[in-house]
Tab-separated table of N, CA and C in Angstrom:
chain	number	residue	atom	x	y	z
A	1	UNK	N	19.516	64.820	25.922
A	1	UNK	CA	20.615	64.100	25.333
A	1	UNK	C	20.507	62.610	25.687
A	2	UNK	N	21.386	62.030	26.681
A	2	UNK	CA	21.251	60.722	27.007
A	2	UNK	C	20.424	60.568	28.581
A	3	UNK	N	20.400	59.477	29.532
A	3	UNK	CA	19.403	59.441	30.263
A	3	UNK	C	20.656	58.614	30.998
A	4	UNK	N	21.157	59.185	32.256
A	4	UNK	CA	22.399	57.974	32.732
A	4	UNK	C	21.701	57.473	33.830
A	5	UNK	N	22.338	55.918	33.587
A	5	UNK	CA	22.094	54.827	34.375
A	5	UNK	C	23.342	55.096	35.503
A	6	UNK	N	22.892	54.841	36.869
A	6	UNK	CA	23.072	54.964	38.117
A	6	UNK	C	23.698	53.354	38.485
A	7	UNK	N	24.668	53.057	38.980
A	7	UNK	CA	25.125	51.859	39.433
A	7	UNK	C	25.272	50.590	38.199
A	8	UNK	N	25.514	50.470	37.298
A	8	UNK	CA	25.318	49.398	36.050
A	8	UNK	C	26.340	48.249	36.942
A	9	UNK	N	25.096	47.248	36.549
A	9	UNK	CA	26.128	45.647	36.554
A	9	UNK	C	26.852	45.669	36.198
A	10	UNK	N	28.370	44.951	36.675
A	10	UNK	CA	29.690	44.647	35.813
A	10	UNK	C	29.070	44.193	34.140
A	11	UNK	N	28.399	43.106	34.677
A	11	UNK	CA	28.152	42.608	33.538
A	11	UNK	C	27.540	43.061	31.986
A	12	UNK	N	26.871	44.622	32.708
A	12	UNK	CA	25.789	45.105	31.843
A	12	UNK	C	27.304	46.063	31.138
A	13	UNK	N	28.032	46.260	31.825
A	13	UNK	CA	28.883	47.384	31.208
A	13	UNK	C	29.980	46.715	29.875
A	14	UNK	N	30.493	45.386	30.548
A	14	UNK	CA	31.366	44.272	29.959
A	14	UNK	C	30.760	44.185	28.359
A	15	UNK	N	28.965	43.740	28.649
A	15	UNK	CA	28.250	43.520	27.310
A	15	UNK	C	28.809	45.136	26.021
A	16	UNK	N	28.532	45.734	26.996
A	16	UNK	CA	28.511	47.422	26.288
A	16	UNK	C	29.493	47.429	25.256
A	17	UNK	N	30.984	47.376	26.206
A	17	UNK	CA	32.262	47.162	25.838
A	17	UNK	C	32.489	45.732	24.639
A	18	UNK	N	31.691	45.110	25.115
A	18	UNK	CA	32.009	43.744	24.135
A	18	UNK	C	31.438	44.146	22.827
A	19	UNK	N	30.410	44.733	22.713
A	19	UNK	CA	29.352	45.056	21.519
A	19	UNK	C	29.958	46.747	20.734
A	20	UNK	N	30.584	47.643	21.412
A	20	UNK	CA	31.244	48.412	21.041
A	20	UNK	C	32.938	48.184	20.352
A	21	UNK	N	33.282	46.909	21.195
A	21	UNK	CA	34.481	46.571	20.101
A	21	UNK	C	34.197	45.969	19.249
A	22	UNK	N	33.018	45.122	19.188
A	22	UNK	CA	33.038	44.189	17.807
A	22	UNK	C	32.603	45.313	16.871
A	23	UNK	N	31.820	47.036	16.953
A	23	UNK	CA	31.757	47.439	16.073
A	23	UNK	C	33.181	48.007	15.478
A	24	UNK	N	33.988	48.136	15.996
A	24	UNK	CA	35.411	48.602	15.665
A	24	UNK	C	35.691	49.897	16.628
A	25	UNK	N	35.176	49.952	17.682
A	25	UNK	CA	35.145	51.349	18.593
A	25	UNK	C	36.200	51.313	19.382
A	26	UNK	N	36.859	52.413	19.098
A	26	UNK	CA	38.799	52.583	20.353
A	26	UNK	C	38.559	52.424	21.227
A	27	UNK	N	39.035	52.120	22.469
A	27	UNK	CA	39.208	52.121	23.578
A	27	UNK	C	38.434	53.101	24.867
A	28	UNK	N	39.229	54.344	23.960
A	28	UNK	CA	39.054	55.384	24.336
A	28	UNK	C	37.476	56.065	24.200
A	29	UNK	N	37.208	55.962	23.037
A	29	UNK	CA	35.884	56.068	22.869
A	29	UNK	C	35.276	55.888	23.540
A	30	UNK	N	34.742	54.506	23.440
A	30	UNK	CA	34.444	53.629	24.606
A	30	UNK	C	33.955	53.987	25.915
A	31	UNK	N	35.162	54.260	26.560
A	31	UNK	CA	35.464	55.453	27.585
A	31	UNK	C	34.429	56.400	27.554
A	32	UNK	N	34.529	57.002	26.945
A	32	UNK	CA	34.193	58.277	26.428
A	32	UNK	C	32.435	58.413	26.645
A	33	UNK	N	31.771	56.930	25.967
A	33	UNK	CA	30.439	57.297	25.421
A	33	UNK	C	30.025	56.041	27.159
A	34	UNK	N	31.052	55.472	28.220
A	34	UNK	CA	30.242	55.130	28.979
A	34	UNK	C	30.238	55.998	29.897
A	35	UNK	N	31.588	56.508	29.874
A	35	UNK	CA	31.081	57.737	31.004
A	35	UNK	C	29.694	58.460	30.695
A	36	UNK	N	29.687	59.080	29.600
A	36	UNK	CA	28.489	59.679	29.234
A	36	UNK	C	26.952	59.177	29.623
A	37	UNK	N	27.011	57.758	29.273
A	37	UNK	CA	26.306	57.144	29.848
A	37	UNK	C	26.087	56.847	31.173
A	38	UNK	N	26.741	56.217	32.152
A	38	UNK	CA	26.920	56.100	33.167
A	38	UNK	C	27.464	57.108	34.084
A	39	UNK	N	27.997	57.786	33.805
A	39	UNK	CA	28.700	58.730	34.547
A	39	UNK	C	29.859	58.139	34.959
A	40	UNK	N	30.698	58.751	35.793
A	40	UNK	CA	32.179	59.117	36.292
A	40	UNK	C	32.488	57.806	37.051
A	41	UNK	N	31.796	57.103	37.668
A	41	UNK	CA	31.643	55.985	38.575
A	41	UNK	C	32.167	54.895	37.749
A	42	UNK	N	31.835	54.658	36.145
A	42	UNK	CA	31.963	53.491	35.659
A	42	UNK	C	33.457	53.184	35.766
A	43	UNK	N	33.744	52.154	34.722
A	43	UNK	CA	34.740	51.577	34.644
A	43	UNK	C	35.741	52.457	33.908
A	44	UNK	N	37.253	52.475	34.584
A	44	UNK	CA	38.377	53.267	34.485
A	44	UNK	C	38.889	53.242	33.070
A	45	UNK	N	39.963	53.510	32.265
A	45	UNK	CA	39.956	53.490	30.602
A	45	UNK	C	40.825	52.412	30.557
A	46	UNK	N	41.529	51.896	31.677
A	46	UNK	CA	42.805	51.142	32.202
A	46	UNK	C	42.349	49.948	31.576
A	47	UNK	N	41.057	49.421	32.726
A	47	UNK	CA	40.279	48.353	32.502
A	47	UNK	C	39.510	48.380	31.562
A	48	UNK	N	38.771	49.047	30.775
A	48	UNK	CA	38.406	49.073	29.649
A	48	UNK	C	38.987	48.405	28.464
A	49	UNK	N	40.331	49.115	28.149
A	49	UNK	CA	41.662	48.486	27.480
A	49	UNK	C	41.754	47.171	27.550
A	50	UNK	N	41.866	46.594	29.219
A	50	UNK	CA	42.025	45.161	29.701
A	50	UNK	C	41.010	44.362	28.701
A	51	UNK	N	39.847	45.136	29.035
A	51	UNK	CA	38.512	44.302	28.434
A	51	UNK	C	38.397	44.320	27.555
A	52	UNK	N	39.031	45.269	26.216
A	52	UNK	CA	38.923	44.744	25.143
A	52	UNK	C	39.882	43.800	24.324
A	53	UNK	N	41.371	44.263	25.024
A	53	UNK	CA	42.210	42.973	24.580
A	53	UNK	C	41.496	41.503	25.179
A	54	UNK	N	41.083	41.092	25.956
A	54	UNK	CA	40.483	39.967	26.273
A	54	UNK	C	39.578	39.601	25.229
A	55	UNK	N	38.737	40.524	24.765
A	55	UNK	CA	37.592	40.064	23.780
A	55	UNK	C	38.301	40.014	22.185
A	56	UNK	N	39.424	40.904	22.333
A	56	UNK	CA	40.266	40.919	20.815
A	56	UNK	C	40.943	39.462	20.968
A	57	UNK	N	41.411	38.412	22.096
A	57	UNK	CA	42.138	37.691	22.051
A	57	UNK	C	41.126	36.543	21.852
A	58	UNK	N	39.675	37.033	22.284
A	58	UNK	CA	39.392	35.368	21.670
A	58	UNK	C	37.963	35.341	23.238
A	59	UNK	N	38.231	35.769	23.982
A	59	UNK	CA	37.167	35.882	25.288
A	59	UNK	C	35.694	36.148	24.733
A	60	UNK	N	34.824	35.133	24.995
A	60	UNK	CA	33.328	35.396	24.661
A	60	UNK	C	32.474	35.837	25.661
A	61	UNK	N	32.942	35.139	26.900
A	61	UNK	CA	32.272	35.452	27.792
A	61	UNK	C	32.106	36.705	28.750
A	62	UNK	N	31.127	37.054	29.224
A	62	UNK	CA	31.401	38.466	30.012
A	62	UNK	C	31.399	38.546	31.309
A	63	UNK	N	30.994	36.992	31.797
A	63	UNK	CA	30.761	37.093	33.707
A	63	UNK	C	32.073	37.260	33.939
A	64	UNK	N	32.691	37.545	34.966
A	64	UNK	CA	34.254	37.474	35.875
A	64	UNK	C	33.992	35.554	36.259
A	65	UNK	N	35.516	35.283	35.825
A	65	UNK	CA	35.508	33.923	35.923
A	65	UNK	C	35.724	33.479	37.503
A	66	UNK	N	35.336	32.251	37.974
A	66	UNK	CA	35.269	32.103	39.973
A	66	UNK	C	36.976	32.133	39.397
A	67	UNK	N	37.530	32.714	41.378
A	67	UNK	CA	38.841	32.640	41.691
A	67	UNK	C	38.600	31.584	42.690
A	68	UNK	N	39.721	31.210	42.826
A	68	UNK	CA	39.684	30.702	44.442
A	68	UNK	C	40.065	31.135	45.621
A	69	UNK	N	40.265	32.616	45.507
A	69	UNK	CA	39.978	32.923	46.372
A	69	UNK	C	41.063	32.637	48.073
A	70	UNK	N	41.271	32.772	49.035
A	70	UNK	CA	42.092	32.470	50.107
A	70	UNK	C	41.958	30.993	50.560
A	71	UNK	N	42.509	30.120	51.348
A	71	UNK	CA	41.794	29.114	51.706
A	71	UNK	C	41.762	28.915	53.207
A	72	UNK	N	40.960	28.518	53.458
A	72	UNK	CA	40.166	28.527	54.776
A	72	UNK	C	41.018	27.289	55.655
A	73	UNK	N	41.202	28.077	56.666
A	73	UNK	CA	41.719	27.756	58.124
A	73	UNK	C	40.996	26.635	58.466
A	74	UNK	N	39.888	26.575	59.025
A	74	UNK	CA	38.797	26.027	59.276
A	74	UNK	C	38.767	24.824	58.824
A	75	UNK	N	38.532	23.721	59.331
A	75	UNK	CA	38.489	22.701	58.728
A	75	UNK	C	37.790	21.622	60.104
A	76	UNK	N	36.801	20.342	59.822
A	76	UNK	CA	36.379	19.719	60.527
A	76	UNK	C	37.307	19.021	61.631
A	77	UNK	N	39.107	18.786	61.652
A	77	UNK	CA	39.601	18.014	62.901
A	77	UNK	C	39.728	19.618	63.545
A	78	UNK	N	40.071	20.921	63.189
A	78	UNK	CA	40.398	22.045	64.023
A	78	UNK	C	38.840	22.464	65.111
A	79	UNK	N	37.591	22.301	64.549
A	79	UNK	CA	37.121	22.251	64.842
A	79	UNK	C	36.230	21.747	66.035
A	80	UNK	N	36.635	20.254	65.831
A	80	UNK	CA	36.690	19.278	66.964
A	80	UNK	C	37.398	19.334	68.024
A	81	UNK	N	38.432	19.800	67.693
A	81	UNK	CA	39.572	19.993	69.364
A	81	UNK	C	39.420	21.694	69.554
A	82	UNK	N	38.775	22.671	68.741
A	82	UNK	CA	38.035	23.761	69.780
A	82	UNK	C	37.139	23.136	70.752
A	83	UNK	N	35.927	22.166	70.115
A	83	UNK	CA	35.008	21.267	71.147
A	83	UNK	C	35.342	21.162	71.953
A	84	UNK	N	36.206	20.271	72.128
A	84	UNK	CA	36.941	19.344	72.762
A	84	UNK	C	37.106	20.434	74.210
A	85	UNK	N	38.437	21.511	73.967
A	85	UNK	CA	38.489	22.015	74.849
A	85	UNK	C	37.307	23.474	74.999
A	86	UNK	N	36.317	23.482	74.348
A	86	UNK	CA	35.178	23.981	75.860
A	86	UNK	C	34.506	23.073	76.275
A	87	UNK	N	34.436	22.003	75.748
A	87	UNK	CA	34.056	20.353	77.163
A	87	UNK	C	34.256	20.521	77.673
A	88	UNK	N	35.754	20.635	78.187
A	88	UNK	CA	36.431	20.310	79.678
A	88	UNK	C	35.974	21.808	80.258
A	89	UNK	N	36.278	22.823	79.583
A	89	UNK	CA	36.048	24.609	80.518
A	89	UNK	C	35.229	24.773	79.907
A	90	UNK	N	33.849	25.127	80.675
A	90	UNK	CA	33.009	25.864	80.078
A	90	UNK	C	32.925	27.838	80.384
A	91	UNK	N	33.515	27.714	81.317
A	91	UNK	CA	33.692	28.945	81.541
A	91	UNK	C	35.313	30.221	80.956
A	92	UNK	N	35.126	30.130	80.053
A	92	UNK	CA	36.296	30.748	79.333
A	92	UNK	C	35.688	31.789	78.346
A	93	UNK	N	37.103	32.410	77.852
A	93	UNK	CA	36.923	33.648	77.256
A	93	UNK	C	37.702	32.633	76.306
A	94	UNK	N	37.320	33.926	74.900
A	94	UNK	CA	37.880	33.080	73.307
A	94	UNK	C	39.801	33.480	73.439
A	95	UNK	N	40.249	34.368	74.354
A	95	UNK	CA	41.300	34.721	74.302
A	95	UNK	C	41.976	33.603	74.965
A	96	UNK	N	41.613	32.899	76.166
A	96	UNK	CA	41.772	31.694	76.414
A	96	UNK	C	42.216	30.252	75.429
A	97	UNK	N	41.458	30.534	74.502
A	97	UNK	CA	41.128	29.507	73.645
A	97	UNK	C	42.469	29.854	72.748
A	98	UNK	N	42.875	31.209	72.823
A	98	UNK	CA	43.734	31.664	71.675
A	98	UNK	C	44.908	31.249	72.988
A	99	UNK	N	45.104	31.315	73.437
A	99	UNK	CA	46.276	30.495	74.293
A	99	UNK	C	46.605	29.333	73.936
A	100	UNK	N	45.552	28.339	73.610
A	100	UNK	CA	45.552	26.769	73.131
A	100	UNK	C	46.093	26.429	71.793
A	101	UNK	N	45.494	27.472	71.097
A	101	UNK	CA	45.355	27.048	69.610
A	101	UNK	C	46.365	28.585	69.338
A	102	UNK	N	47.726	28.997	69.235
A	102	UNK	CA	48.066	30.245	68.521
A	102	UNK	C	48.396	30.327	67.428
A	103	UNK	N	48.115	29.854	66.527
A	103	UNK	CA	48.227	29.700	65.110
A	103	UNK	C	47.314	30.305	64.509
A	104	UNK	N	46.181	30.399	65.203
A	104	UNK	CA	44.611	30.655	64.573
A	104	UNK	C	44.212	32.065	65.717
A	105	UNK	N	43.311	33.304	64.829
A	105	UNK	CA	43.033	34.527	65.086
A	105	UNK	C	42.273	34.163	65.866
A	106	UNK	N	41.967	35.126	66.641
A	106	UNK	CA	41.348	35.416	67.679
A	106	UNK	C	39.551	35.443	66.555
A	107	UNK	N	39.762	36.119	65.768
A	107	UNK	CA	38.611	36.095	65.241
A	107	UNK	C	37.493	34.791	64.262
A	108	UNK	N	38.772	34.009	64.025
A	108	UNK	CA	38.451	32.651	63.106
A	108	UNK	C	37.892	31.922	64.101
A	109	UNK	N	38.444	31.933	65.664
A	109	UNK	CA	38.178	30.987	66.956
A	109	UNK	C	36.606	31.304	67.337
A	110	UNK	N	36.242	32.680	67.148
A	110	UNK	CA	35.403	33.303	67.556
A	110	UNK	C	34.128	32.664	66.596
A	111	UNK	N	34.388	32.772	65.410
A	111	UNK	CA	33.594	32.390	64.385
A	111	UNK	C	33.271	30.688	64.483
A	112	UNK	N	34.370	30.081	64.863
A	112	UNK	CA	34.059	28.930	65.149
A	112	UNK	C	33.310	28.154	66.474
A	113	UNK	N	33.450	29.283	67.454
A	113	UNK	CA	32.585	29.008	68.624
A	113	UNK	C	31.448	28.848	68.124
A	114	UNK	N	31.078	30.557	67.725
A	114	UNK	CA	29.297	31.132	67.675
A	114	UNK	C	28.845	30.447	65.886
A	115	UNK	N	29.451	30.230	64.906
A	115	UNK	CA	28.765	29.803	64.291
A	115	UNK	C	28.735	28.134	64.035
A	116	UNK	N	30.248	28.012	63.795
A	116	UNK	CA	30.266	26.336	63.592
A	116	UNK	C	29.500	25.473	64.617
A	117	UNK	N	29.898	26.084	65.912
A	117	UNK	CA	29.925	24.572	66.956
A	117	UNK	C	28.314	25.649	67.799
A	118	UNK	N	27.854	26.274	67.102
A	118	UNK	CA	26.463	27.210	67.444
A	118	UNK	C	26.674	27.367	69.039
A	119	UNK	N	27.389	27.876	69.950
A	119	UNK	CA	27.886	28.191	71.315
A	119	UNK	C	27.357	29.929	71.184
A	120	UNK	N	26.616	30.375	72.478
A	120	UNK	CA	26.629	31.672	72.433
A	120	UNK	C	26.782	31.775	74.242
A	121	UNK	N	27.212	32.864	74.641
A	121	UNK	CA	27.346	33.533	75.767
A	121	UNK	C	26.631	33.135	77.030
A	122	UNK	N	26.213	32.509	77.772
A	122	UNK	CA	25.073	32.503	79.027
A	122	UNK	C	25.367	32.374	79.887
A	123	UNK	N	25.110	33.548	81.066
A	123	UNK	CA	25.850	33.585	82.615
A	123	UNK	C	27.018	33.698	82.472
A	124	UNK	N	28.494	33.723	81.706
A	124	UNK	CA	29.504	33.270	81.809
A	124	UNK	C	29.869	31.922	81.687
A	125	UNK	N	29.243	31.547	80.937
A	125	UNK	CA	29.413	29.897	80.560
A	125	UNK	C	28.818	29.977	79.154
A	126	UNK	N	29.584	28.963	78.593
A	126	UNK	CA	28.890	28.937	76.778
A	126	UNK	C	28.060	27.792	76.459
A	127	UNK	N	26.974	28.031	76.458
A	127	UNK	CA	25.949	26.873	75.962
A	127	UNK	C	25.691	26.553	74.534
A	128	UNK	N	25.040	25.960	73.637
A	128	UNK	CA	24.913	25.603	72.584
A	128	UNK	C	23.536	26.532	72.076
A	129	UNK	N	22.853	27.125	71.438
A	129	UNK	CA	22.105	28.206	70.603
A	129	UNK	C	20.738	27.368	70.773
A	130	UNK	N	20.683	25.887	70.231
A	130	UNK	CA	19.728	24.962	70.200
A	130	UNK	C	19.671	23.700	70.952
A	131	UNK	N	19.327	24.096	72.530
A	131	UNK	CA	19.235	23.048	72.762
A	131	UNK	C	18.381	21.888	72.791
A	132	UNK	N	18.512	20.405	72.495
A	132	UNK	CA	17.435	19.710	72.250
A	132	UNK	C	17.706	19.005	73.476
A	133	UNK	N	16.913	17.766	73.506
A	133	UNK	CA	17.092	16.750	74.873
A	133	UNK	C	18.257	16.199	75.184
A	134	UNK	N	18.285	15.355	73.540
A	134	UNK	CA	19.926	14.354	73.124
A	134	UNK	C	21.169	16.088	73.817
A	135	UNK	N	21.203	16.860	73.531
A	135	UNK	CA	22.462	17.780	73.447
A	135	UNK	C	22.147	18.227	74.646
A	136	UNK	N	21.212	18.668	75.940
A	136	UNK	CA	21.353	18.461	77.032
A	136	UNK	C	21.669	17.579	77.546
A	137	UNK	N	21.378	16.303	77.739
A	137	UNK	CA	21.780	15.276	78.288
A	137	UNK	C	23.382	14.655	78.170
A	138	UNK	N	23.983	14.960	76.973
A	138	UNK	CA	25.051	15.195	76.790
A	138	UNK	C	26.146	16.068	77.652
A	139	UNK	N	25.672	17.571	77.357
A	139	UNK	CA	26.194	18.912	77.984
A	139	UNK	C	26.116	18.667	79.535
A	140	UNK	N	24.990	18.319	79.749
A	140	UNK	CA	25.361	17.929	81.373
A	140	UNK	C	25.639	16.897	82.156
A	141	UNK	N	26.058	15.755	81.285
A	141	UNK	CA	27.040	14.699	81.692
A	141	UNK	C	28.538	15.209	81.738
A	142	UNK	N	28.915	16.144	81.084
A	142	UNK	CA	30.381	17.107	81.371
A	142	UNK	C	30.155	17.851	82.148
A	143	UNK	N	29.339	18.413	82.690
A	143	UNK	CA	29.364	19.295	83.650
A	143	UNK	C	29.500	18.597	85.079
C-alpha cells in the first residue's frame, strides 16, 4: 500500500497540508491520508484545521514564524557585579552569591559563573577555565 515515513519535518508535513488544500481536500481527510502516511505521531486534526485556515486566509509560507520567546535576565551590568563580587571572595558557593543577588535563580547565577565569566571549580576556589598571563596577573593582584 503506502511506505510510512518515520519522524517528518514540521515543515515537510505543513507543505503536504498546504498542497492538499489547494487541491480542495477537507480537513479531515487530510488527517486521514497523513496519518496513513506518517502514522499516529503526526500532526493532531486540531492543528491541521489551524493550518489550513491560515493557508485559506492568505499564509504562503510554511516555516513557523521566530517568536520572541522569554527575555533574558542576563544582561552585561548583572554580570559585572557577579564579577565583582567573586573578586573580593574567591572562595564561595553559588548559594552565597544567591544571598547577594535574590532576584536571580540559583541556576541563571550558576550559568553565569561557568559560562559567561568562564569560572570553574578548583580546590575550593573559582578560577577562570583559560588562563592566560594578562588574566593571571590580574587574578593574583586580588588575591
Amino acid at each position: 500500500m503506502f511506505k510510512t515515513t518515520a519522524d517528518p519535518a514540521d515543515c515537510e508535513v505543513r507543505s503536504v497540508i498546504r498542497f492538499l488544500n489547494a487541491k480542495i481536500v477537507k480537513p479531515a481527510e487530510i488527517h486521514r491520508q497523513l496519518v496513513e502516511v506518517y502514522g499516529e505521531n503526526v500532526m493532531t486534526a486540531g492543528i491541521i484545521r489551524k493550518w489550513v485556515r491560515q493557508f485559506n486566509d492568505g499564509r504562503t509560507n510554511v516555516p513557523d514564524e521566530a517568536r520572541s520567546g522569554r527575555p533574558s535576565v542576563v544582561n552585561d551590568d548583572l554580570v559585572a557585579k557577579v564579577n565583582e563580587k567573586i573578586r573580593e571572595n574567591r572562595r564561595f558557593a553559588i548559594r552565597m552569591i544567591c544571598d547577594e543577588f535574590p532576584q536571580i535563580s540559583k541556576t541563571v547565577l550558576h550559568e553565569i559563573v561557568t559560562n559567561r565569566l568562564n569560572y570553574r571549580r578548583l580546590c575550593s576556589r573559582w578560577v577562570r577555565k583559560c588562563l592566560r598571563m594578562s588574566t593571571k596577573r590580574s587574578d593574583l593582584a586580588v588575591l
